[in-house]
Tab-separated table of C-alpha atoms in Angstrom:
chain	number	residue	atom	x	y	z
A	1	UNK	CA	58.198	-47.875	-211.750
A	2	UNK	CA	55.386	-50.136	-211.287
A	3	UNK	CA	56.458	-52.132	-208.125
A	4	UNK	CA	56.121	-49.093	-206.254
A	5	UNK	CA	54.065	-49.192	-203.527
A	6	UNK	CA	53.586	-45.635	-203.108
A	7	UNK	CA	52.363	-46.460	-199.308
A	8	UNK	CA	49.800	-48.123	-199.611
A	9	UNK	CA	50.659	-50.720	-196.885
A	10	UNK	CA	52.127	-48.305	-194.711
A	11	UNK	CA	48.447	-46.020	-195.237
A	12	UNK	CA	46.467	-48.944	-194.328
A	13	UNK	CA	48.064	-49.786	-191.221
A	14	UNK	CA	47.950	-46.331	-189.778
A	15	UNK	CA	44.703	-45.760	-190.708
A	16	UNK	CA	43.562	-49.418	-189.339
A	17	UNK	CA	45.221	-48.057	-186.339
A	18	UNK	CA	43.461	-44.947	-186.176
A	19	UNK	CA	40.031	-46.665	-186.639
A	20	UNK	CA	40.532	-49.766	-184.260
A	21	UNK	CA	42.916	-47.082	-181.772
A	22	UNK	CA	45.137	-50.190	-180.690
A	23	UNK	CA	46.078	-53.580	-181.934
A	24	UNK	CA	48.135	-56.515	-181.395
A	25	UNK	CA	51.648	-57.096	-183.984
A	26	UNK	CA	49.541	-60.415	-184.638
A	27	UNK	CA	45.644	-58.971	-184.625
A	28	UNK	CA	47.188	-56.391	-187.216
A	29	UNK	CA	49.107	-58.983	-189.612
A	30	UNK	CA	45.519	-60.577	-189.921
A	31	UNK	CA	43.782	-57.388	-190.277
A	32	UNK	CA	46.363	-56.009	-193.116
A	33	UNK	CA	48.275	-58.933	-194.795
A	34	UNK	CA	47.250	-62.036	-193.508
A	35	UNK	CA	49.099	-63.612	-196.974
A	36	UNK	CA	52.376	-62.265	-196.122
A	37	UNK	CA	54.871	-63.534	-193.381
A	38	UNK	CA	54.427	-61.526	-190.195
A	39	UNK	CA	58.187	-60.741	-190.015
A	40	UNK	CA	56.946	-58.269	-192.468
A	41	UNK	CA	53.832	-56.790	-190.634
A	42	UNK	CA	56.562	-56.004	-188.072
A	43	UNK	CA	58.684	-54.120	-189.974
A	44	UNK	CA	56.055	-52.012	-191.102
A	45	UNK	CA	55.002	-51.183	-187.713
A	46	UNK	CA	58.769	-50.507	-186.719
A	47	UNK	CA	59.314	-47.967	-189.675
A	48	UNK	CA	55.624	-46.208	-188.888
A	49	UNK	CA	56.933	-46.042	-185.351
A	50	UNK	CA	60.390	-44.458	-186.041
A	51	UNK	CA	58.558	-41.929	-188.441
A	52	UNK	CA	56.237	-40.927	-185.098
A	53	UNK	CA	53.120	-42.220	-186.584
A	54	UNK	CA	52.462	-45.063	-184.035
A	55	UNK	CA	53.985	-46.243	-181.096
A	56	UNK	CA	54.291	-49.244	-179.020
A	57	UNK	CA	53.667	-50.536	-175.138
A	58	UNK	CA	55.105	-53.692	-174.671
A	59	UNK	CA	52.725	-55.840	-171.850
A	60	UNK	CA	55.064	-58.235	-169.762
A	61	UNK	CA	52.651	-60.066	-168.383
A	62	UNK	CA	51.018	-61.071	-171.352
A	63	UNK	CA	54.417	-62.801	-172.974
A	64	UNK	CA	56.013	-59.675	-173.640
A	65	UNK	CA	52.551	-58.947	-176.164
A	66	UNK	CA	53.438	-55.707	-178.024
A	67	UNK	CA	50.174	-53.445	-178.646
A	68	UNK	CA	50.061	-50.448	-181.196
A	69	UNK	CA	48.323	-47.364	-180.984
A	70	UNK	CA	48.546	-44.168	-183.267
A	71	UNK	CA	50.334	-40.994	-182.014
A	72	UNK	CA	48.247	-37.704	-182.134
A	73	UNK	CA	50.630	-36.828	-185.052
A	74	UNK	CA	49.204	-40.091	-187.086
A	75	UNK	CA	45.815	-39.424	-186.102
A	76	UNK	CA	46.176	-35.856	-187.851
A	77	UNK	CA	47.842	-37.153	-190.524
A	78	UNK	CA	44.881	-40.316	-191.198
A	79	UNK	CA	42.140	-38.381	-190.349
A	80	UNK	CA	42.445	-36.085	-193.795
A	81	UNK	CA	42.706	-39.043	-195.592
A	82	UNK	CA	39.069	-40.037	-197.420
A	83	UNK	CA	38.339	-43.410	-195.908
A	84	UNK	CA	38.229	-41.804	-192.844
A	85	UNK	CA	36.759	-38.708	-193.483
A	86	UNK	CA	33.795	-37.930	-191.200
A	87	UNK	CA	34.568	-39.971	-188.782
A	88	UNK	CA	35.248	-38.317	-185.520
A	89	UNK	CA	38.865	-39.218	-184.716
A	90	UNK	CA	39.149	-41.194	-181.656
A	91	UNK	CA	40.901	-39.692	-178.598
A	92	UNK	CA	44.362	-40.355	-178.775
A	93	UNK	CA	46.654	-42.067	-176.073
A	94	UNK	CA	48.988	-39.654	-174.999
A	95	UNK	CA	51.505	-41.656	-172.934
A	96	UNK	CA	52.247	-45.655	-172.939
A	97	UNK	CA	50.647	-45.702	-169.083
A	98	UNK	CA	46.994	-44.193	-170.500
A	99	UNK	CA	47.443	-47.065	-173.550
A	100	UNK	CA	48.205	-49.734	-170.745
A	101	UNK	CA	45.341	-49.043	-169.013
A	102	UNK	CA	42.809	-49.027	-171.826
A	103	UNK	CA	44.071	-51.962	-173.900
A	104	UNK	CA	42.536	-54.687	-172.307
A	105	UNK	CA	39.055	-53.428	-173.876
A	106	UNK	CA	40.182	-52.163	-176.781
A	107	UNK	CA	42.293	-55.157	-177.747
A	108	UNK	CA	39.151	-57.158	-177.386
A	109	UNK	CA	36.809	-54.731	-179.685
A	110	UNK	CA	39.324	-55.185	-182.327
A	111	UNK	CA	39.924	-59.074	-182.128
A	112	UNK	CA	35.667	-58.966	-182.114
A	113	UNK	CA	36.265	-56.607	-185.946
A	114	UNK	CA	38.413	-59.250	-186.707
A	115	UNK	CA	36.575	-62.417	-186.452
A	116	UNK	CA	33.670	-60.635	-188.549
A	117	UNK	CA	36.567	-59.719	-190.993
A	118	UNK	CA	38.318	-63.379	-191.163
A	119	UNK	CA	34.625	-64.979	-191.307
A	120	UNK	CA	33.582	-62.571	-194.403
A	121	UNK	CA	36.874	-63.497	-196.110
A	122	UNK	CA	36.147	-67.170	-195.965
A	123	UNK	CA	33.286	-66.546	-197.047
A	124	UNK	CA	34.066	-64.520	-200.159
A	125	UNK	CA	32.143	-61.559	-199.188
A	126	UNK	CA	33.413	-58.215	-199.008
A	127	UNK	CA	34.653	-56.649	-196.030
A	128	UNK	CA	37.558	-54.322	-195.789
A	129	UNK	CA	39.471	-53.599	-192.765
A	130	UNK	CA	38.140	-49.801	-192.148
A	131	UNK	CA	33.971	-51.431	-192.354
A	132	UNK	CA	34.246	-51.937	-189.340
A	133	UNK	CA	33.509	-48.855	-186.718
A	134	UNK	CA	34.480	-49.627	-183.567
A	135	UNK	CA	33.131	-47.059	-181.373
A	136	UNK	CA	30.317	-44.773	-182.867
A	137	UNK	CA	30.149	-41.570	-181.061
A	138	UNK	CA	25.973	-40.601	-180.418
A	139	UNK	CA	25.947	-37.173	-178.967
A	140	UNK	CA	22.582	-37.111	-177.426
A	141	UNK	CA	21.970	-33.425	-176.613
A	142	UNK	CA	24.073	-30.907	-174.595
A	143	UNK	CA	24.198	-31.180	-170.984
A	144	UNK	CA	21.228	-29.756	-168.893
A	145	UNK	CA	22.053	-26.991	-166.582
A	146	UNK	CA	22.019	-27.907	-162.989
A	147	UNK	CA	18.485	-26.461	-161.664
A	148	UNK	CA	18.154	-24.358	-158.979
């Protein structure tokens, strides 16, 4: 009973995905198991996908680049989970068209994460996966009502 992973993997990636909100099949094999072959980052992704967790747009122009993003469902489901309690959940991509059009941003805010995370693994210092905040939401009053 002791090479049961319990989810562990499978927990990481969604909540990776919840933090970063998108990711490449490649940016997230470095983020979560850079050691392992990516055949089985992939397969991971795949089975969080069919269980509605995450899903996929596929960018053609970009060498047929497949990008990940968490479904409202997985979002729900991460965002109880304590590494990632009280932190307000990002807004979710409802549709593969709203992902498309955001991803060229967000795909670069989480390849930015992971250069500080490859350079503090080099390095021997510690930095996990969800140290890294991507977005930090600063609500800086309520809105002002229009004068008259």
């Amino acid at each position: 009973m002791t090479d049961v992973d319990a989810g562990g993997g499978d927990r990481l990636a969604l909540a990776v995905l919840t933090q970063y909100r998108m990711a490449a099949t490649e940016q997230m094999h470095r983020v979560i198991a850079p050691e392992v072959r990516i055949e089985q980052t992939r397969r991971r992704l795949a089975k969080l996908r069919d269980e509605g967790l995450i899903d996929r747009i596929t960018l053609p122009q970009a060498g047929r680049l497949r990008v990940w993003y968490p479904t409202s469902y997985g979002v729900q489901i991460a965002s109880e989970w304590p590494e990632l309690r009280g932190r307000r959940p990002p807004k979710t991509v409802s549709d593969p068209t709203a992902a498309r059009l955001r991803v060229g941003h967000t795909l670069t805010v989480t390849e930015t994460a992971l250069l500080f995370l490859e350079d503090a693994r080099r390095r021997g210092e510690l930095c996990r996966p969800l140290d890294w905040l991507p977005k930090v939401y600063h609500p800086i009053g309520r809105p002002s009502s229009p004068t008259r």
